mmCIF file of N, CA, C and O and ligand atoms in Angstrom:
data_model
loop_
_atom_site.group_PDB
_atom_site.id
_atom_site.type_symbol
_atom_site.label_atom_id
_atom_site.label_comp_id
_atom_site.label_asym_id
_atom_site.label_seq_id
_atom_site.Cartn_x
_atom_site.Cartn_y
_atom_site.Cartn_z
ATOM 1 N N MET V 125 29.522 24.456 97.607
ATOM 2 C CA MET V 125 28.956 23.129 97.749
ATOM 3 C C MET V 125 29.941 22.243 98.507
ATOM 4 O O MET V 125 31.122 22.225 98.228
ATOM 5 N N ASN V 126 29.442 21.523 99.497
ATOM 6 C CA ASN V 126 30.291 20.646 100.285
ATOM 7 C C ASN V 126 30.606 19.377 99.517
ATOM 8 O O ASN V 126 29.779 18.876 98.764
ATOM 9 N N LYS V 127 31.839 18.860 99.743
ATOM 10 C CA LYS V 127 32.206 17.574 99.156
ATOM 11 C C LYS V 127 31.482 16.477 99.919
ATOM 12 O O LYS V 127 31.304 16.576 101.131
ATOM 13 N N PRO V 128 31.056 15.434 99.226
ATOM 14 C CA PRO V 128 30.401 14.336 99.930
ATOM 15 C C PRO V 128 31.389 13.655 100.877
ATOM 16 O O PRO V 128 32.583 13.585 100.601
ATOM 17 N N ILE V 129 30.883 13.181 102.003
ATOM 18 C CA ILE V 129 31.727 12.457 102.950
ATOM 19 C C ILE V 129 31.949 11.055 102.402
ATOM 20 O O ILE V 129 30.982 10.360 102.070
ATOM 21 N N PRO V 130 33.224 10.619 102.278
ATOM 22 C CA PRO V 130 33.457 9.273 101.762
ATOM 23 C C PRO V 130 32.921 8.232 102.730
ATOM 24 O O PRO V 130 33.005 8.400 103.950
ATOM 25 N N THR V 131 32.366 7.194 102.185
ATOM 26 C CA THR V 131 31.849 6.114 103.015
ATOM 27 C C THR V 131 32.433 4.798 102.523
ATOM 28 O O THR V 131 32.709 4.644 101.331
ATOM 29 N N PRO V 132 32.626 3.857 103.435
ATOM 30 C CA PRO V 132 33.123 2.556 102.995
ATOM 31 C C PRO V 132 32.076 1.852 102.154
ATOM 32 O O PRO V 132 30.882 2.129 102.258
ATOM 33 N N LYS V 133 32.524 0.949 101.311
ATOM 34 C CA LYS V 133 31.631 0.191 100.435
ATOM 35 C C LYS V 133 31.378 -1.180 101.064
ATOM 36 O O LYS V 133 32.324 -1.939 101.302
ATOM 37 N N ALA V 134 30.122 -1.480 101.328
ATOM 38 C CA ALA V 134 29.766 -2.800 101.837
ATOM 39 C C ALA V 134 29.886 -3.794 100.693
ATOM 40 O O ALA V 134 29.316 -3.577 99.622
ATOM 41 N N CYS V 135 30.638 -4.869 100.889
ATOM 42 C CA CYS V 135 30.897 -5.839 99.829
ATOM 43 C C CYS V 135 30.712 -7.256 100.354
ATOM 44 O O CYS V 135 30.989 -7.536 101.514
ATOM 45 N N TYR V 136 30.275 -8.124 99.477
ATOM 46 C CA TYR V 136 30.251 -9.551 99.774
ATOM 47 C C TYR V 136 31.350 -10.178 98.935
ATOM 48 O O TYR V 136 31.281 -10.174 97.708
ATOM 49 N N LEU V 137 32.399 -10.670 99.587
ATOM 50 C CA LEU V 137 33.566 -11.207 98.888
ATOM 51 C C LEU V 137 33.514 -12.730 98.868
ATOM 52 O O LEU V 137 33.120 -13.353 99.851
ATOM 53 N N ILE V 138 33.917 -13.281 97.737
ATOM 54 C CA ILE V 138 33.865 -14.726 97.513
ATOM 55 C C ILE V 138 35.233 -15.359 97.791
ATOM 56 O O ILE V 138 36.263 -14.863 97.329
ATOM 57 N N LYS V 139 35.223 -16.452 98.537
ATOM 58 C CA LYS V 139 36.440 -17.186 98.888
ATOM 59 C C LYS V 139 37.285 -17.480 97.647
ATOM 60 O O LYS V 139 36.764 -17.943 96.626
ATOM 61 N N ASP V 140 38.579 -17.193 97.740
ATOM 62 C CA ASP V 140 39.602 -17.523 96.744
ATOM 63 C C ASP V 140 39.474 -16.761 95.424
ATOM 64 O O ASP V 140 40.273 -16.978 94.525
ATOM 65 N N LYS V 141 38.507 -15.878 95.277
ATOM 66 C CA LYS V 141 38.435 -15.030 94.089
ATOM 67 C C LYS V 141 39.465 -13.905 94.251
ATOM 68 O O LYS V 141 39.650 -13.384 95.353
ATOM 69 N N THR V 142 40.167 -13.557 93.163
ATOM 70 C CA THR V 142 41.139 -12.469 93.229
ATOM 71 C C THR V 142 40.441 -11.145 92.951
ATOM 72 O O THR V 142 39.769 -11.001 91.930
ATOM 73 N N TYR V 143 40.620 -10.200 93.869
ATOM 74 C CA TYR V 143 40.054 -8.857 93.730
ATOM 75 C C TYR V 143 41.190 -7.859 93.531
ATOM 76 O O TYR V 143 42.292 -8.053 94.045
ATOM 77 N N ALA V 144 40.929 -6.795 92.792
ATOM 78 C CA ALA V 144 41.912 -5.733 92.561
ATOM 79 C C ALA V 144 41.376 -4.448 93.181
ATOM 80 O O ALA V 144 40.409 -3.856 92.684
ATOM 81 N N TYR V 145 42.009 -4.044 94.282
ATOM 82 C CA TYR V 145 41.598 -2.852 95.029
ATOM 83 C C TYR V 145 42.335 -1.637 94.468
ATOM 84 O O TYR V 145 43.569 -1.644 94.321
ATOM 85 N N CYS V 146 41.594 -0.587 94.148
ATOM 86 C CA CYS V 146 42.185 0.631 93.577
ATOM 87 C C CYS V 146 43.028 1.367 94.614
ATOM 88 O O CYS V 146 42.548 1.655 95.711
ATOM 89 N N THR V 147 44.262 1.675 94.266
ATOM 90 C CA THR V 147 45.146 2.453 95.148
ATOM 91 C C THR V 147 45.440 3.839 94.582
ATOM 92 O O THR V 147 46.112 4.627 95.240
ATOM 93 N N CYS V 148 44.946 4.132 93.367
ATOM 94 C CA CYS V 148 45.269 5.428 92.745
ATOM 95 C C CYS V 148 44.186 6.474 92.982
ATOM 96 O O CYS V 148 44.380 7.646 92.730
ATOM 97 N N ASN V 149 43.004 6.017 93.428
ATOM 98 C CA ASN V 149 41.876 6.904 93.729
ATOM 99 C C ASN V 149 41.231 7.504 92.480
ATOM 100 O O ASN V 149 40.502 8.483 92.571
ATOM 101 N N HIS V 150 41.482 6.938 91.297
ATOM 102 C CA HIS V 150 40.894 7.447 90.054
ATOM 103 C C HIS V 150 39.804 6.539 89.489
ATOM 104 O O HIS V 150 39.108 6.930 88.553
ATOM 105 N N SER V 151 39.675 5.353 90.030
ATOM 106 C CA SER V 151 38.688 4.411 89.503
ATOM 107 C C SER V 151 37.265 4.934 89.695
ATOM 108 O O SER V 151 36.937 5.474 90.754
ATOM 109 N N ILE V 152 36.419 4.746 88.707
ATOM 110 C CA ILE V 152 35.014 5.110 88.892
ATOM 111 C C ILE V 152 34.223 3.931 89.457
ATOM 112 O O ILE V 152 33.040 4.055 89.732
ATOM 113 N N THR V 153 34.900 2.783 89.620
ATOM 114 C CA THR V 153 34.250 1.615 90.216
ATOM 115 C C THR V 153 34.858 1.325 91.590
ATOM 116 O O THR V 153 34.901 0.178 92.017
ATOM 117 N N LYS V 154 35.349 2.372 92.291
ATOM 118 C CA LYS V 154 35.939 2.182 93.617
ATOM 119 C C LYS V 154 34.990 1.415 94.519
ATOM 120 O O LYS V 154 33.785 1.641 94.453
ATOM 121 N N PRO V 155 35.503 0.520 95.289
ATOM 122 C CA PRO V 155 36.901 0.342 95.659
ATOM 123 C C PRO V 155 37.699 -0.524 94.693
ATOM 124 O O PRO V 155 38.874 -0.778 94.932
ATOM 125 N N TYR V 156 37.077 -0.958 93.607
ATOM 126 C CA TYR V 156 37.779 -1.860 92.696
ATOM 127 C C TYR V 156 38.481 -1.087 91.576
ATOM 128 O O TYR V 156 38.006 -0.041 91.124
ATOM 129 N N CYS V 157 39.589 -1.621 91.136
ATOM 130 C CA CYS V 157 40.373 -1.042 90.040
ATOM 131 C C CYS V 157 39.597 -1.173 88.726
ATOM 132 O O CYS V 157 39.002 -2.209 88.451
ATOM 133 N N ASP V 158 39.594 -0.114 87.930
ATOM 134 C CA ASP V 158 38.975 -0.169 86.598
ATOM 135 C C ASP V 158 40.002 0.096 85.494
ATOM 136 O O ASP V 158 39.625 0.308 84.341
ATOM 137 N N GLY V 159 41.283 0.120 85.849
ATOM 138 C CA GLY V 159 42.337 0.333 84.861
ATOM 139 C C GLY V 159 42.731 1.788 84.687
ATOM 140 O O GLY V 159 43.642 2.094 83.909
ATOM 141 N N SER V 160 42.077 2.684 85.422
ATOM 142 C CA SER V 160 42.377 4.122 85.286
ATOM 143 C C SER V 160 43.780 4.483 85.757
ATOM 144 O O SER V 160 44.248 5.586 85.493
ATOM 145 N N HIS V 161 44.454 3.587 86.443
ATOM 146 C CA HIS V 161 45.809 3.860 86.941
ATOM 147 C C HIS V 161 46.851 3.825 85.830
ATOM 148 O O HIS V 161 47.992 4.233 86.050
ATOM 149 N N LYS V 162 46.473 3.344 84.650
ATOM 150 C CA LYS V 162 47.456 3.229 83.562
ATOM 151 C C LYS V 162 48.075 4.584 83.276
ATOM 152 O O LYS V 162 47.386 5.599 83.207
ATOM 153 N N GLY V 163 49.405 4.595 83.160
ATOM 154 C CA GLY V 163 50.120 5.840 82.937
ATOM 155 C C GLY V 163 50.559 6.512 84.226
ATOM 156 O O GLY V 163 51.191 7.563 84.184
ATOM 157 N N THR V 164 50.211 5.899 85.381
ATOM 158 C CA THR V 164 50.654 6.420 86.676
ATOM 159 C C THR V 164 51.619 5.402 87.284
ATOM 160 O O THR V 164 51.848 4.329 86.720
ATOM 161 N N GLN V 165 52.143 5.737 88.469
ATOM 162 C CA GLN V 165 53.030 4.800 89.168
ATOM 163 C C GLN V 165 52.246 3.840 90.052
ATOM 164 O O GLN V 165 52.836 2.983 90.705
ATOM 165 N N HIS V 166 50.936 3.971 90.091
ATOM 166 C CA HIS V 166 50.113 3.141 90.971
ATOM 167 C C HIS V 166 49.784 1.805 90.328
ATOM 168 O O HIS V 166 49.676 1.701 89.113
ATOM 169 N N LYS V 167 49.602 0.816 91.182
ATOM 170 C CA LYS V 167 49.144 -0.497 90.758
ATOM 171 C C LYS V 167 48.046 -0.922 91.730
ATOM 172 O O LYS V 167 48.089 -0.553 92.905
ATOM 173 N N PRO V 168 47.096 -1.714 91.266
ATOM 174 C CA PRO V 168 46.057 -2.167 92.189
ATOM 175 C C PRO V 168 46.630 -3.138 93.220
ATOM 176 O O PRO V 168 47.628 -3.814 92.968
ATOM 177 N N LEU V 169 45.995 -3.181 94.370
ATOM 178 C CA LEU V 169 46.340 -4.151 95.407
ATOM 179 C C LEU V 169 45.504 -5.396 95.156
ATOM 180 O O LEU V 169 44.274 -5.343 95.245
ATOM 181 N N LEU V 170 46.166 -6.496 94.805
ATOM 182 C CA LEU V 170 45.449 -7.746 94.560
ATOM 183 C C LEU V 170 45.285 -8.484 95.881
ATOM 184 O O LEU V 170 46.223 -8.580 96.668
ATOM 185 N N PHE V 171 44.076 -8.981 96.129
ATOM 186 C CA PHE V 171 43.855 -9.717 97.370
ATOM 187 C C PHE V 171 42.774 -10.771 97.199
ATOM 188 O O PHE V 171 41.984 -10.711 96.258
ATOM 189 N N LYS V 172 42.802 -11.757 98.102
ATOM 190 C CA LYS V 172 41.794 -12.817 98.178
ATOM 191 C C LYS V 172 41.349 -12.910 99.622
ATOM 192 O O LYS V 172 42.034 -12.433 100.524
ATOM 193 N N VAL V 173 40.222 -13.545 99.835
ATOM 194 C CA VAL V 173 39.762 -13.795 101.203
ATOM 195 C C VAL V 173 39.687 -15.308 101.409
ATOM 196 O O VAL V 173 39.398 -16.055 100.471
ATOM 197 N N PRO V 174 39.970 -15.789 102.647
ATOM 198 C CA PRO V 174 39.998 -17.235 102.910
ATOM 199 C C PRO V 174 38.624 -17.866 103.022
ATOM 200 O O PRO V 174 38.493 -19.085 103.017
ATOM 201 N N LYS V 175 37.575 -17.040 103.140
ATOM 202 C CA LYS V 175 36.205 -17.570 103.207
ATOM 203 C C LYS V 175 35.263 -16.489 102.691
ATOM 204 O O LYS V 175 35.615 -15.300 102.675
ATOM 205 N N ASN V 176 34.080 -16.885 102.266
ATOM 206 C CA ASN V 176 33.083 -15.900 101.847
ATOM 207 C C ASN V 176 32.800 -14.973 103.021
ATOM 208 O O ASN V 176 32.642 -15.440 104.155
ATOM 209 N N GLU V 177 32.782 -13.668 102.756
ATOM 210 C CA GLU V 177 32.548 -12.747 103.869
ATOM 211 C C GLU V 177 31.938 -11.437 103.405
ATOM 212 O O GLU V 177 32.176 -10.984 102.288
ATOM 213 N N LYS V 178 31.136 -10.874 104.294
ATOM 214 C CA LYS V 178 30.635 -9.515 104.112
ATOM 215 C C LYS V 178 31.605 -8.601 104.823
ATOM 216 O O LYS V 178 31.995 -8.885 105.970
ATOM 217 N N THR V 179 32.013 -7.511 104.183
ATOM 218 C CA THR V 179 32.959 -6.605 104.807
ATOM 219 C C THR V 179 32.796 -5.207 104.214
ATOM 220 O O THR V 179 32.010 -5.003 103.291
ATOM 221 N N PHE V 180 33.535 -4.273 104.754
ATOM 222 C CA PHE V 180 33.522 -2.911 104.251
ATOM 223 C C PHE V 180 34.899 -2.581 103.695
ATOM 224 O O PHE V 180 35.890 -2.679 104.415
ATOM 225 N N LEU V 181 34.947 -2.183 102.425
ATOM 226 C CA LEU V 181 36.216 -1.804 101.798
ATOM 227 C C LEU V 181 36.327 -0.286 101.787
ATOM 228 O O LEU V 181 35.342 0.431 101.632
ATOM 229 N N CYS V 182 37.559 0.186 101.931
ATOM 230 C CA CYS V 182 37.845 1.628 101.982
ATOM 231 C C CYS V 182 37.651 2.269 100.607
ATOM 232 O O CYS V 182 38.087 1.723 99.595
ATOM 233 N N THR V 183 36.996 3.412 100.570
ATOM 234 C CA THR V 183 36.866 4.178 99.323
ATOM 235 C C THR V 183 37.514 5.555 99.437
ATOM 236 O O THR V 183 37.547 6.298 98.464
ATOM 237 N N CYS V 184 38.026 5.905 100.634
ATOM 238 C CA CYS V 184 38.599 7.247 100.815
ATOM 239 C C CYS V 184 40.105 7.262 100.658
ATOM 240 O O CYS V 184 40.701 8.327 100.477
ATOM 241 N N GLY V 185 40.752 6.086 100.727
ATOM 242 C CA GLY V 185 42.202 6.003 100.572
ATOM 243 C C GLY V 185 42.980 6.316 101.830
ATOM 244 O O GLY V 185 44.204 6.328 101.807
ATOM 245 N N SER V 186 42.314 6.525 102.969
ATOM 246 C CA SER V 186 43.009 6.883 104.211
ATOM 247 C C SER V 186 43.280 5.695 105.122
ATOM 248 O O SER V 186 43.996 5.837 106.110
ATOM 249 N N THR V 187 42.715 4.544 104.800
ATOM 250 C CA THR V 187 42.876 3.392 105.686
ATOM 251 C C THR V 187 44.333 2.981 105.825
ATOM 252 O O THR V 187 45.124 3.111 104.889
ATOM 253 N N LYS V 188 44.666 2.452 106.990
ATOM 254 C CA LYS V 188 45.994 1.865 107.235
ATOM 255 C C LYS V 188 45.906 0.347 107.119
ATOM 256 O O LYS V 188 46.888 -0.343 107.393
ATOM 257 N N ASP V 189 44.727 -0.155 106.730
ATOM 258 C CA ASP V 189 44.491 -1.593 106.660
ATOM 259 C C ASP V 189 43.877 -1.961 105.310
ATOM 260 O O ASP V 189 42.927 -2.718 105.240
ATOM 261 N N ALA V 190 44.427 -1.393 104.215
ATOM 262 C CA ALA V 190 43.875 -1.627 102.881
ATOM 263 C C ALA V 190 43.820 -3.126 102.582
ATOM 264 O O ALA V 190 44.727 -3.850 102.943
ATOM 265 N N PRO V 191 42.744 -3.563 101.945
ATOM 266 C CA PRO V 191 41.668 -2.813 101.340
ATOM 267 C C PRO V 191 40.502 -2.486 102.289
ATOM 268 O O PRO V 191 39.526 -1.908 101.876
ATOM 269 N N TYR V 192 40.648 -2.887 103.568
ATOM 270 C CA TYR V 192 39.532 -2.769 104.485
ATOM 271 C C TYR V 192 39.425 -1.370 105.093
ATOM 272 O O TYR V 192 40.433 -0.723 105.355
ATOM 273 N N CYS V 193 38.188 -0.950 105.340
ATOM 274 C CA CYS V 193 37.956 0.310 106.039
ATOM 275 C C CYS V 193 38.410 0.151 107.494
ATOM 276 O O CYS V 193 38.110 -0.854 108.129
ATOM 277 N N ASP V 194 39.167 1.126 107.995
ATOM 278 C CA ASP V 194 39.572 1.109 109.406
ATOM 279 C C ASP V 194 38.963 2.283 110.177
ATOM 280 O O ASP V 194 39.363 2.560 111.297
ATOM 281 N N GLY V 195 38.002 2.983 109.544
ATOM 282 C CA GLY V 195 37.332 4.089 110.223
ATOM 283 C C GLY V 195 38.045 5.424 110.065
ATOM 284 O O GLY V 195 37.600 6.415 110.638
ATOM 285 N N SER V 196 39.123 5.472 109.295
ATOM 286 C CA SER V 196 39.901 6.721 109.150
ATOM 287 C C SER V 196 39.098 7.855 108.527
ATOM 288 O O SER V 196 39.409 9.026 108.757
ATOM 289 N N HIS V 197 38.064 7.529 107.736
ATOM 290 C CA HIS V 197 37.292 8.574 107.079
ATOM 291 C C HIS V 197 36.580 9.414 108.099
ATOM 292 O O HIS V 197 36.136 10.489 107.838
HETATM 293 S S1 LIG S 303 42.208 2.292 88.757
HETATM 294 FE FE1 LIG S 303 43.175 2.810 90.648
HETATM 295 S S2 LIG S 303 44.666 1.254 90.920
HETATM 296 FE FE2 LIG S 303 43.701 0.752 89.068
#
């Protein structure tokens, strides 16, 4: 059975709200942190946006522009 191809998550982000982007790749709510990193050396990437925006967040962990998808998948 083939592994599913990772796809970016389309998100609507709210100005000045703090988001926690998963960097450990264990969250079941990717791209957002769900606390599954506890007990590892990973920590979520906290970020805000300067205005309300629609964007694509990385779910494959290969981006060089976290939390945003850069097409690396
Ligand atoms: S669950 Fe992955 S960084 Fe928190």
